[in-house]
Amino acid sequence: MIMAKAKTIDTFLGPLSRSNPITTQVLGICSALAVTVKMDTALVMTGALVFVLVGSNTIVAALRNLIPSRVRIIVMLTIIATLVIVIDELLKAFVYDISKQLSIFVGLIITNCIVLGRAEAFALKNSVTASALDGFGNALGYGLILVLVAAAREFLGSGTLLGLQIIPDFLYVENGGWYVNNGLMILAPGAFIILGLLIWLQRTINGYKEE
Amino acid sequence: MKGIRAFLDGIEPHFNSGGKWERYAPLYEMVDTIFYVPGTATAIAPHIRDAVDIKRSMFTVLIALLPALFFGIYNVGYQADPEAGFLQHMLSGGRAVVPMILVSYTVGGLWEVLFAVIRRHEINEGFLVTGLLFPMILPPDMPLWMVAAGISFGIVIGKEVTGGTGFNIFNPALVARAFVFFAYPAEMTGDPVWSLAGEMTAATPLAVAASVQNGDAGLLVSQAGYSFGEMFLGLVPGSVGGTSKLAVILGAVILVGSRIANWRIIAGGLIGLFGAALLANMLAPASGNTMLSLSPLSHLLAGGFAFGLVFMATDPVSAAQTDRGRWIYGVLIGVLCVMIRVLNQAFAEGIMLAILLGNAFAPMIDYFVLRRHIARRRMAYEKQ
């Protein structure tokens, strides 16, 4: 019983660090690069992924004995696509501005390798509770990296966090100071660099070795 | 000299394994080998008897850089106020350039020592060259904190992430420059940055050539007051060390003469530049792009092409390693430089991106050169 419990917690905590989908498995990079210029978009994207991943893992796990294995990919994609369309419409209805900034990247959650990867690798073989936890953990692990990258990029590139001015105005060149925002962080290569440094840091701490 | 040896021998036990400063052994090693040739011998063949190690060859590069450095300091002062005397030029130039070099060496050196201590390897003297090259390819009024940010990026991302000296894919000084170029474009592009004179804007010859649509680029450059003679001597606005072609030639003689830089890369680069520029000149009448009409000689004399080709494209780590590969690599850099200058008006100077692209292609060039060589030898063998 204790063993089972430890395993359940592990399904949830593992993806946050040791088997993080982005830094360890290097999945879902595309959106991690695209939506991390500002923190608010990264947070909303994390919320959307939590919804889709928990939903798809739960439904796939519930149906796992009914899905014929030959057509499982198309069935899973149908489930995922449905959830993505639902969240896309919800975002358009309630946070229209951010939804516009995220543009196609919410729709592209369908092709996010993490979602299909977890459904195929975990939900098809495990109980509903475990799958839901696994989906939640993986989505949060993805979100954690997303928010860290976005925080670094927004701080260095715009001097703000969540839209709040962090670096005081008088330091800027325009106001007689000396500081200039780092333009590279707004560009896509900035995300690559920050993400690379995070992967380096995390793998050093965990002692992870590429096989 | 005996005193230094005695002092070094006296403190050595502390740095050996078990000593109290064991962790800082790289620092001891660095100081010791600057003064003396190390006593270690290679255990396995091949044995080459030669006093030159990496440290000596890097010092040779530093010596080759000195003419360009001193002329650069003079020119920075000259551009700020052409009327002042020689001493005044050197003083005001030195006030701008020396702090940049100090910051570059100090900040870069800290990273270098940090990685050497953590990774327990020796401090690599390649840094001496990187730390001097970087300020020499910057505009003279670069804010010092940006120099620090740039060299940090160059050392950590350009070199240490891939394993340190000898393992870098790109030239670290150019990685550092590319970082500040894209991170702080206002300080790296445009006319005011290339001279200390402040409001009196000084467009570089290449910026002049790129400034107007429908015109003769060579004529524009000479109308702006930049003659071939001045551009050859280097009395024009530009990056600290890159303006003087005369100083670059002096450096090239030292580097090629001491076999540190490979002449094939330099020759290939010149061929690529002239070929691409001649081709552009032929296309010029059919297009409104002024840069197309810039003559090959202007391409060579204006801007930092010569400096980059001699001191950075020839970097033995990031360049191609086979002789035929070196020719291809050089030509590629020459052609790319002209293409970037001519076809993209946002980049008046193209040599930085050209060399970085050349670095990226170097391993592939070597791969195909070797494969072709192997295939030819096999055919010759099978014919027998």
XYZ file of C-alpha atoms in Angstrom:
595
model
C 0.000 0.000 0.000
C 2.802 2.396 0.935
C 4.614 1.331 -2.202
C 1.590 2.104 -4.321
C 1.239 5.481 -2.683
C 4.879 6.363 -3.270
C 4.417 5.397 -6.897
C 1.344 7.597 -7.251
C 3.177 10.606 -5.896
C 6.050 9.773 -8.200
C 3.785 9.837 -11.271
C 2.963 13.379 -10.307
C 6.331 14.678 -9.068
C 8.592 12.897 -11.556
C 7.652 15.043 -14.543
C 8.299 18.216 -12.565
C 12.024 17.599 -12.424
C 13.634 14.196 -13.010
C 11.670 13.260 -16.120
C 10.583 16.768 -17.077
C 9.006 16.635 -20.556
C 10.935 19.674 -21.809
C 14.353 19.550 -20.152
C 14.837 15.783 -19.973
C 12.728 14.399 -22.793
C 13.008 17.570 -24.941
C 9.378 17.407 -26.058
C 7.055 20.325 -26.729
C 9.939 22.675 -27.518
C 8.116 24.430 -30.342
C 5.545 26.169 -28.184
C 8.075 26.671 -25.391
C 10.020 28.860 -27.807
C 7.051 30.645 -29.297
C 4.917 31.777 -26.371
C 7.591 32.771 -23.853
C 8.271 36.406 -24.732
C 5.948 37.506 -21.924
C 4.898 35.727 -18.748
C 1.137 36.189 -19.136
C 1.049 34.249 -22.405
C 3.179 31.516 -20.861
C 0.830 31.192 -17.887
C -2.277 31.008 -20.070
C -0.559 28.481 -22.304
C 0.269 26.399 -19.220
C -3.384 26.535 -18.146
C -4.501 25.420 -21.600
C -2.064 22.529 -21.587
C -3.121 21.420 -18.087
C -6.734 21.312 -19.306
C -5.932 19.392 -22.496
C -3.421 16.964 -20.984
C -5.430 16.067 -17.880
C -8.573 15.761 -20.010
C -7.016 13.645 -22.746
C -5.172 11.386 -20.291
C -8.360 10.833 -18.264
C -10.564 10.086 -21.263
C -8.001 7.872 -22.969
C -7.445 5.939 -19.719
C -11.186 5.504 -19.247
C -11.573 4.192 -22.798
C -8.311 2.240 -22.873
C -10.019 -1.163 -22.982
C -12.432 -0.100 -25.724
C -9.966 1.483 -28.157
C -8.803 -1.012 -30.819
C -5.033 -0.782 -30.905
C -4.881 -0.486 -34.707
C -6.789 2.786 -34.766
C -5.678 4.107 -31.398
C -3.694 7.065 -32.775
C -6.643 8.500 -34.669
C -8.965 7.944 -31.678
C -6.539 9.700 -29.323
C -6.080 12.557 -31.799
C -9.841 13.004 -32.018
C -10.068 13.262 -28.240
C -7.147 15.699 -28.055
C -8.426 17.826 -30.948
C -11.836 18.113 -29.336
C -10.315 19.319 -26.074
C -8.052 21.779 -27.882
C -10.978 23.299 -29.764
C -12.903 23.631 -26.494
C -10.040 25.438 -24.731
C -9.391 27.618 -27.774
C -13.007 28.784 -27.793
C -12.934 29.348 -24.015
C -9.823 31.520 -24.296
C -11.388 33.530 -27.132
C -14.471 34.079 -25.015
C -12.814 35.110 -21.739
C -9.244 36.347 -22.376
C -9.492 37.591 -25.947
C -6.311 39.731 -25.926
C -4.044 36.946 -24.757
C -5.794 34.498 -27.045
C -4.895 36.783 -29.945
C -1.243 36.872 -28.839
C -1.143 33.099 -28.549
C -2.678 32.952 -32.050
C -2.183 29.517 -33.571
C -0.179 28.084 -30.692
C -3.248 27.002 -28.732
C -4.502 25.163 -31.801
C -1.070 23.644 -32.205
C -1.392 21.915 -28.816
C -2.899 19.127 -30.940
C 0.551 18.493 -32.367
C 2.357 18.980 -29.028
C 4.325 15.768 -28.626
C 3.756 15.747 -24.872
C -0.013 15.264 -25.204
C 0.025 12.372 -27.655
C 3.172 11.018 -26.011
C 1.542 10.739 -22.579
C -1.644 9.253 -24.013
C 0.300 6.623 -25.921
C 2.957 5.877 -23.320
C 0.963 6.164 -20.099
C -2.812 6.558 -20.334
C -3.300 3.508 -22.563
C -1.802 1.257 -19.881
C -2.816 2.833 -16.561
C -5.838 3.592 -14.401
C -7.868 6.782 -14.710
C -6.533 8.307 -11.459
C -2.897 7.581 -12.261
C -3.333 8.903 -15.806
C -4.971 12.098 -14.618
C -2.116 12.633 -12.141
C 0.449 11.870 -14.822
C -1.207 14.378 -17.147
C -1.315 17.001 -14.412
C 2.339 16.444 -13.489
C 3.557 16.575 -17.072
C 1.534 19.680 -17.861
C 2.905 21.397 -14.748
C 6.446 20.262 -15.567
C 6.001 21.791 -19.017
C 4.460 24.902 -17.487
C 7.245 25.277 -14.942
C 9.888 25.482 -17.667
C 7.648 27.698 -19.798
C 7.164 30.190 -16.976
C 10.874 30.162 -16.044
C 11.899 30.834 -19.649
C 9.231 33.514 -19.973
C 10.280 35.176 -16.713
C 13.910 35.350 -17.842
C 12.969 36.630 -21.294
C 10.488 39.210 -20.051
C 12.863 40.453 -17.338
C 15.908 40.734 -19.604
C 14.072 41.706 -22.772
C 11.492 44.168 -21.462
C 12.514 44.881 -17.866
C 9.107 43.748 -16.620
C 7.497 40.703 -14.980
C 3.809 40.019 -15.691
C 3.705 43.524 -17.158
C 4.972 45.167 -13.955
C 8.051 47.368 -14.331
C 10.920 45.717 -12.402
C 13.970 47.599 -13.618
C 13.446 51.214 -12.460
C 12.772 53.809 -15.143
C 15.655 56.102 -14.219
C 18.217 53.431 -15.107
C 17.276 53.513 -18.790
C 19.330 55.426 -21.340
C 16.283 57.421 -22.456
C 15.967 58.789 -18.919
C 19.621 59.633 -18.458
C 20.690 56.234 -17.079
C 22.834 53.588 -18.723
C 20.674 50.479 -19.043
C 19.299 49.107 -22.303
C 16.972 46.124 -22.621
C 18.439 43.040 -24.232
C 16.823 42.858 -27.671
C 18.055 39.312 -28.273
C 15.715 37.998 -25.571
C 12.665 39.173 -27.517
C 13.823 37.247 -30.588
C 13.407 33.467 -30.894
C 17.150 32.735 -30.356
C 16.770 34.229 -26.855
C 14.361 31.413 -25.980
C 16.797 28.806 -27.319
C 19.603 30.225 -25.182
C 17.551 30.455 -21.967
C 16.083 26.983 -22.536
C 19.530 25.569 -23.216
C 20.884 27.085 -20.007
C 17.918 25.662 -18.039
C 18.490 22.199 -19.498
C 22.194 22.480 -18.646
C 21.405 23.543 -15.065
C 18.735 20.902 -14.493
C 20.784 18.058 -15.911
C 23.801 19.103 -13.859
C 21.711 19.094 -10.660
C 20.055 15.757 -11.477
C 23.222 14.154 -12.774
C 21.361 13.146 -15.943
C 23.464 11.598 -18.681
C 22.480 11.313 -22.326
C 22.516 7.663 -23.361
C 64.265 34.751 -13.054
C 65.708 32.394 -10.475
C 63.709 34.180 -7.789
C 60.443 33.529 -9.620
C 61.316 29.843 -10.053
C 62.204 29.518 -6.395
C 58.961 31.210 -5.354
C 56.862 29.021 -7.646
C 58.605 25.854 -6.452
C 58.110 26.983 -2.877
C 54.344 27.312 -3.135
C 53.813 24.354 -5.462
C 53.113 21.718 -2.749
C 50.029 23.654 -1.657
C 48.499 23.178 -5.092
C 49.336 19.501 -5.545
C 46.672 16.973 -4.636
C 46.248 16.972 -0.885
C 47.533 20.533 -0.514
C 45.394 23.246 1.014
C 44.812 25.091 -2.293
C 44.314 21.929 -4.327
C 41.156 23.311 -5.965
C 43.039 26.255 -7.383
C 45.723 24.198 -9.112
C 44.702 25.646 -12.526
C 45.722 29.119 -11.339
C 49.166 27.906 -10.294
C 49.550 26.038 -13.549
C 48.644 29.175 -15.501
C 51.226 31.397 -13.806
C 53.907 28.721 -13.934
C 53.577 28.035 -17.657
C 53.491 31.727 -18.559
C 57.040 32.025 -17.214
C 58.424 28.566 -17.966
C 58.024 25.821 -20.501
C 56.290 22.954 -18.680
C 58.468 19.955 -17.856
C 55.823 17.384 -18.775
C 56.591 15.188 -21.748
C 54.215 13.324 -24.010
C 54.146 9.661 -23.032
C 53.213 8.158 -26.382
C 54.309 8.757 -29.980
C 54.472 10.908 -32.050
C 57.139 12.992 -30.302
C 57.831 16.386 -31.776
C 60.685 18.436 -30.404
C 59.496 22.007 -30.413
C 59.447 24.856 -27.905
C 56.088 26.034 -29.207
C 53.015 24.989 -27.247
C 49.527 26.497 -27.287
C 50.649 29.243 -24.927
C 53.477 30.335 -27.200
C 51.354 30.218 -30.329
C 48.640 32.280 -28.649
C 51.230 34.859 -27.627
C 52.315 35.023 -31.258
C 48.749 35.906 -32.190
C 48.775 38.629 -29.545
C 51.991 40.055 -31.022
C 50.414 39.941 -34.478
C 47.451 41.891 -33.110
C 49.582 44.673 -31.624
C 50.000 46.805 -34.791
C 46.238 46.791 -35.346
C 45.663 47.556 -31.670
C 48.021 50.522 -31.518
C 46.786 51.907 -34.787
C 43.217 51.369 -33.547
C 43.894 53.414 -30.409
C 45.430 56.171 -32.515
C 42.543 56.134 -34.997
C 39.883 56.292 -32.278
C 41.542 59.490 -31.032
C 41.992 60.758 -34.583
C 38.339 60.245 -35.459
C 37.241 62.074 -32.307
C 39.240 65.172 -33.188
C 41.432 65.089 -36.323
C 43.003 68.461 -35.477
C 44.627 67.362 -32.192
C 48.249 66.196 -32.102
C 49.573 62.640 -32.114
C 49.913 62.435 -28.335
C 46.395 63.763 -27.863
C 45.093 61.151 -30.320
C 46.792 58.344 -28.442
C 45.571 59.634 -25.076
C 41.921 60.087 -25.993
C 41.944 56.817 -27.957
C 43.548 55.020 -25.034
C 40.960 56.385 -22.635
C 38.238 54.765 -24.746
C 39.925 51.509 -25.717
C 42.003 50.470 -22.679
C 38.989 50.241 -20.297
C 37.202 48.039 -22.851
C 40.178 45.679 -22.995
C 40.506 45.624 -19.198
C 36.818 44.824 -18.743
C 36.968 42.147 -21.407
C 40.006 40.470 -19.814
C 38.735 40.755 -16.229
C 35.184 39.527 -16.770
C 36.164 36.901 -19.325
C 39.029 35.799 -17.087
C 36.678 35.285 -14.144
C 34.495 32.939 -16.207
C 37.565 31.153 -17.491
C 38.935 30.576 -13.963
C 35.499 29.547 -12.674
C 35.143 26.835 -15.310
C 38.749 25.710 -14.918
C 38.289 25.268 -11.157
C 34.909 23.505 -11.420
C 35.945 21.248 -14.281
C 39.446 20.756 -12.900
C 41.225 21.509 -16.143
C 43.973 23.960 -16.941
C 43.213 27.548 -17.831
C 43.284 27.781 -21.587
C 45.393 30.531 -23.006
C 43.163 30.840 -26.069
C 41.286 33.261 -23.871
C 44.140 35.773 -24.106
C 43.357 36.112 -27.799
C 39.562 36.096 -27.437
C 39.696 38.716 -24.690
C 41.703 41.088 -26.877
C 39.942 40.348 -30.184
C 36.508 41.118 -28.778
C 37.084 44.799 -27.861
C 38.943 45.273 -31.146
C 35.854 44.418 -33.188
C 33.533 46.719 -31.227
C 32.651 50.340 -31.883
C 34.838 52.626 -29.729
C 32.051 54.087 -27.597
C 30.578 50.758 -26.510
C 29.317 50.989 -22.890
C 31.553 48.914 -20.650
C 28.755 46.847 -19.088
C 27.821 45.693 -22.595
C 31.441 44.654 -23.154
C 31.143 42.616 -19.936
C 27.830 41.061 -21.008
C 29.222 40.274 -24.457
C 32.421 38.592 -23.315
C 30.480 36.587 -20.687
C 28.214 35.267 -23.427
C 31.142 34.605 -25.749
C 33.089 32.626 -23.155
C 30.175 30.680 -21.636
C 27.908 30.044 -24.638
C 30.530 30.406 -27.360
C 33.100 28.164 -25.753
C 32.459 26.501 -22.408
C 29.089 24.874 -23.224
C 30.737 22.768 -25.881
C 33.650 21.821 -23.651
C 36.102 24.739 -23.633
C 39.096 25.644 -25.802
C 39.542 23.300 -28.731
C 35.930 22.184 -28.746
C 34.215 25.409 -29.752
C 32.225 25.325 -32.983
C 32.298 29.089 -33.447
C 34.944 31.710 -32.818
C 34.135 32.886 -29.254
C 34.977 36.548 -29.901
C 32.564 36.582 -32.848
C 29.874 34.844 -30.795
C 30.318 37.617 -28.222
C 30.030 40.256 -30.928
C 26.979 38.608 -32.474
C 25.373 38.649 -29.020
C 25.839 42.392 -28.471
C 24.975 43.039 -32.119
C 21.520 41.490 -31.755
C 20.964 42.339 -28.074
C 21.894 46.015 -28.220
C 21.467 47.010 -31.870
C 21.340 50.726 -31.051
C 24.937 50.590 -29.799
C 26.221 48.459 -32.667
C 24.613 49.879 -35.788
C 23.907 53.273 -37.233
C 26.333 56.115 -37.809
C 26.927 57.777 -34.405
C 28.481 54.762 -32.702
C 31.613 54.494 -34.818
C 33.231 57.662 -33.560
C 33.689 59.215 -30.131
C 32.776 62.625 -31.550
C 29.200 62.339 -30.366
C 26.801 64.465 -32.372
C 29.170 64.724 -35.320
C 28.011 61.531 -36.962
C 30.620 59.591 -38.830
C 29.314 57.028 -41.284
C 31.651 54.151 -42.034
C 32.633 53.810 -45.697
C 30.335 50.797 -46.060
C 27.417 52.653 -44.494
C 27.975 55.480 -46.977
C 27.953 53.036 -49.860
C 24.740 51.435 -48.640
C 22.988 54.701 -47.889
C 21.641 55.713 -51.289
C 19.569 53.946 -53.906
C 20.539 54.333 -57.553
C 24.066 55.625 -57.533
C 27.693 54.709 -57.939
C 28.812 53.291 -54.622
C 32.519 53.878 -55.231
C 31.823 57.502 -56.135
C 29.726 57.942 -52.997
C 32.510 56.627 -50.803
C 35.091 58.960 -52.333
C 32.674 61.904 -52.187
C 32.274 61.270 -48.455
C 36.006 61.892 -48.202
C 37.235 58.331 -47.932
C 40.051 57.725 -50.402
C 41.603 54.297 -51.030
C 44.747 55.555 -49.292
C 42.888 56.533 -46.124
C 40.941 53.296 -46.078
C 44.172 51.328 -46.550
C 45.895 53.187 -43.722
C 42.735 52.990 -41.648
C 42.015 56.674 -40.948
C 38.277 56.093 -41.275
C 35.535 55.449 -38.717
C 35.004 51.812 -37.859
C 35.522 49.175 -35.196
C 38.518 49.715 -32.896
C 41.018 47.401 -34.541
C 39.580 46.675 -37.946
C 40.092 49.867 -39.929
C 43.773 49.665 -40.857
C 44.554 47.254 -43.693
C 48.256 48.057 -43.310
C 48.239 46.822 -39.693
C 46.241 43.760 -40.753
C 48.843 42.948 -43.411
C 51.605 43.229 -40.777
C 49.641 40.842 -38.555
C 49.008 38.492 -41.473
C 52.744 38.339 -42.227
C 53.485 37.354 -38.616
C 50.653 34.797 -38.459
C 51.310 33.175 -41.827
C 55.093 33.328 -41.339
C 54.815 31.495 -38.032
C 52.369 28.998 -39.604
C 49.669 29.771 -37.037
C 47.220 31.053 -39.619
C 46.824 29.037 -42.790
C 47.409 31.088 -45.957
C 44.896 29.010 -47.920
C 42.010 30.422 -45.886
C 43.171 33.991 -46.471
C 43.772 33.405 -50.191
C 40.421 31.657 -50.541
C 38.673 34.528 -48.791
C 40.225 37.086 -51.133
C 39.252 35.037 -54.185
C 35.704 34.694 -52.882
C 35.427 38.401 -52.173
C 36.779 39.498 -55.550
C 34.732 36.941 -57.477
C 31.472 37.759 -55.731
C 32.067 41.511 -55.968
C 32.847 41.285 -59.718
C 29.678 39.262 -60.235
C 27.725 41.890 -58.284
C 29.244 44.639 -60.447
C 28.009 42.863 -63.576
C 24.505 42.731 -62.142
C 24.612 46.347 -60.965
C 23.223 48.082 -64.120
C 20.075 45.954 -63.944
C 19.244 46.912 -60.377
C 18.727 49.981 -58.228
C 20.853 48.526 -55.436
C 23.853 50.839 -55.039
C 25.918 48.296 -53.125
C 26.035 46.059 -56.213
C 28.276 48.595 -57.936
C 30.901 48.695 -55.178
C 34.210 47.564 -56.674
C 36.095 44.540 -55.269
C 38.914 46.777 -54.046
C 36.462 48.954 -52.108
C 34.938 45.834 -50.563
C 38.400 44.797 -49.417
C 39.510 48.201 -48.126
C 36.260 49.342 -46.528
C 35.058 47.719 -43.337
C 36.427 44.846 -41.308
C 36.722 42.118 -43.955
C 40.527 42.008 -43.907
C 40.723 41.973 -40.097
C 38.107 39.266 -39.773
C 39.631 37.109 -42.492
C 43.166 37.253 -41.099
C 42.505 37.067 -37.355
C 39.165 35.293 -36.988
C 38.431 33.129 -40.018
C 41.852 31.504 -39.568
C 41.140 30.483 -35.944
C 42.584 26.945 -36.064
C 39.806 25.481 -33.906
C 36.722 26.677 -35.758
C 38.127 26.713 -39.321
C 38.224 23.803 -41.757
C 41.082 21.381 -41.060
C 41.895 19.932 -44.484
C 43.866 21.891 -47.083
C 41.224 21.598 -49.790
C 38.584 22.291 -47.152
C 40.421 25.490 -46.201
C 40.196 26.773 -49.759
C 36.456 26.068 -49.894
C 35.945 27.547 -46.421
C 37.835 30.730 -47.344
C 35.987 31.212 -50.617
C 32.673 30.610 -48.851
C 33.435 33.340 -46.309
C 34.470 35.824 -49.012
C 31.336 35.183 -51.072
C 29.034 35.281 -48.037
C 30.548 38.557 -46.847
C 29.824 40.277 -50.171
C 26.354 38.734 -50.335
C 25.405 39.955 -46.858
C 26.804 43.432 -47.486
C 25.155 43.797 -50.883
C 21.825 42.043 -50.531
C 20.831 43.038 -47.004
C 20.851 46.772 -46.399
C 20.307 46.208 -42.663
C 23.798 44.733 -42.381
C 26.272 47.234 -43.811
C 29.084 44.985 -42.608
C 28.873 41.293 -43.440
C 32.089 39.701 -42.257
C 30.896 38.749 -38.752
C 27.947 36.710 -39.976
C 29.980 35.381 -42.913
C 32.646 33.911 -40.627
C 30.070 32.492 -38.197
C 28.302 30.798 -41.107
C 31.664 29.589 -42.397
C 32.404 28.125 -38.930
C 29.074 26.304 -39.007
C 29.893 24.754 -42.392
C 33.554 23.931 -41.654
C 32.999 20.405 -40.235
C 30.741 19.501 -43.171
C 33.283 20.798 -45.685
C 35.977 18.656 -44.039
C 33.662 15.661 -44.038
C 33.056 15.802 -47.786
C 36.693 16.592 -48.592
C 37.785 13.527 -46.622
C 35.116 11.299 -48.129
C 36.091 12.325 -51.623
C 39.752 11.727 -50.829
C 38.973 8.251 -49.475
C 36.872 7.432 -52.531
C 39.675 8.491 -54.875
C 42.294 6.481 -53.046
C 40.034 3.445 -53.104
C 39.492 3.769 -56.842
C 43.234 4.088 -57.433
C 43.807 1.013 -55.272
C 41.173 -1.067 -57.018
C 42.552 -0.218 -60.459
C 45.938 -1.756 -59.621
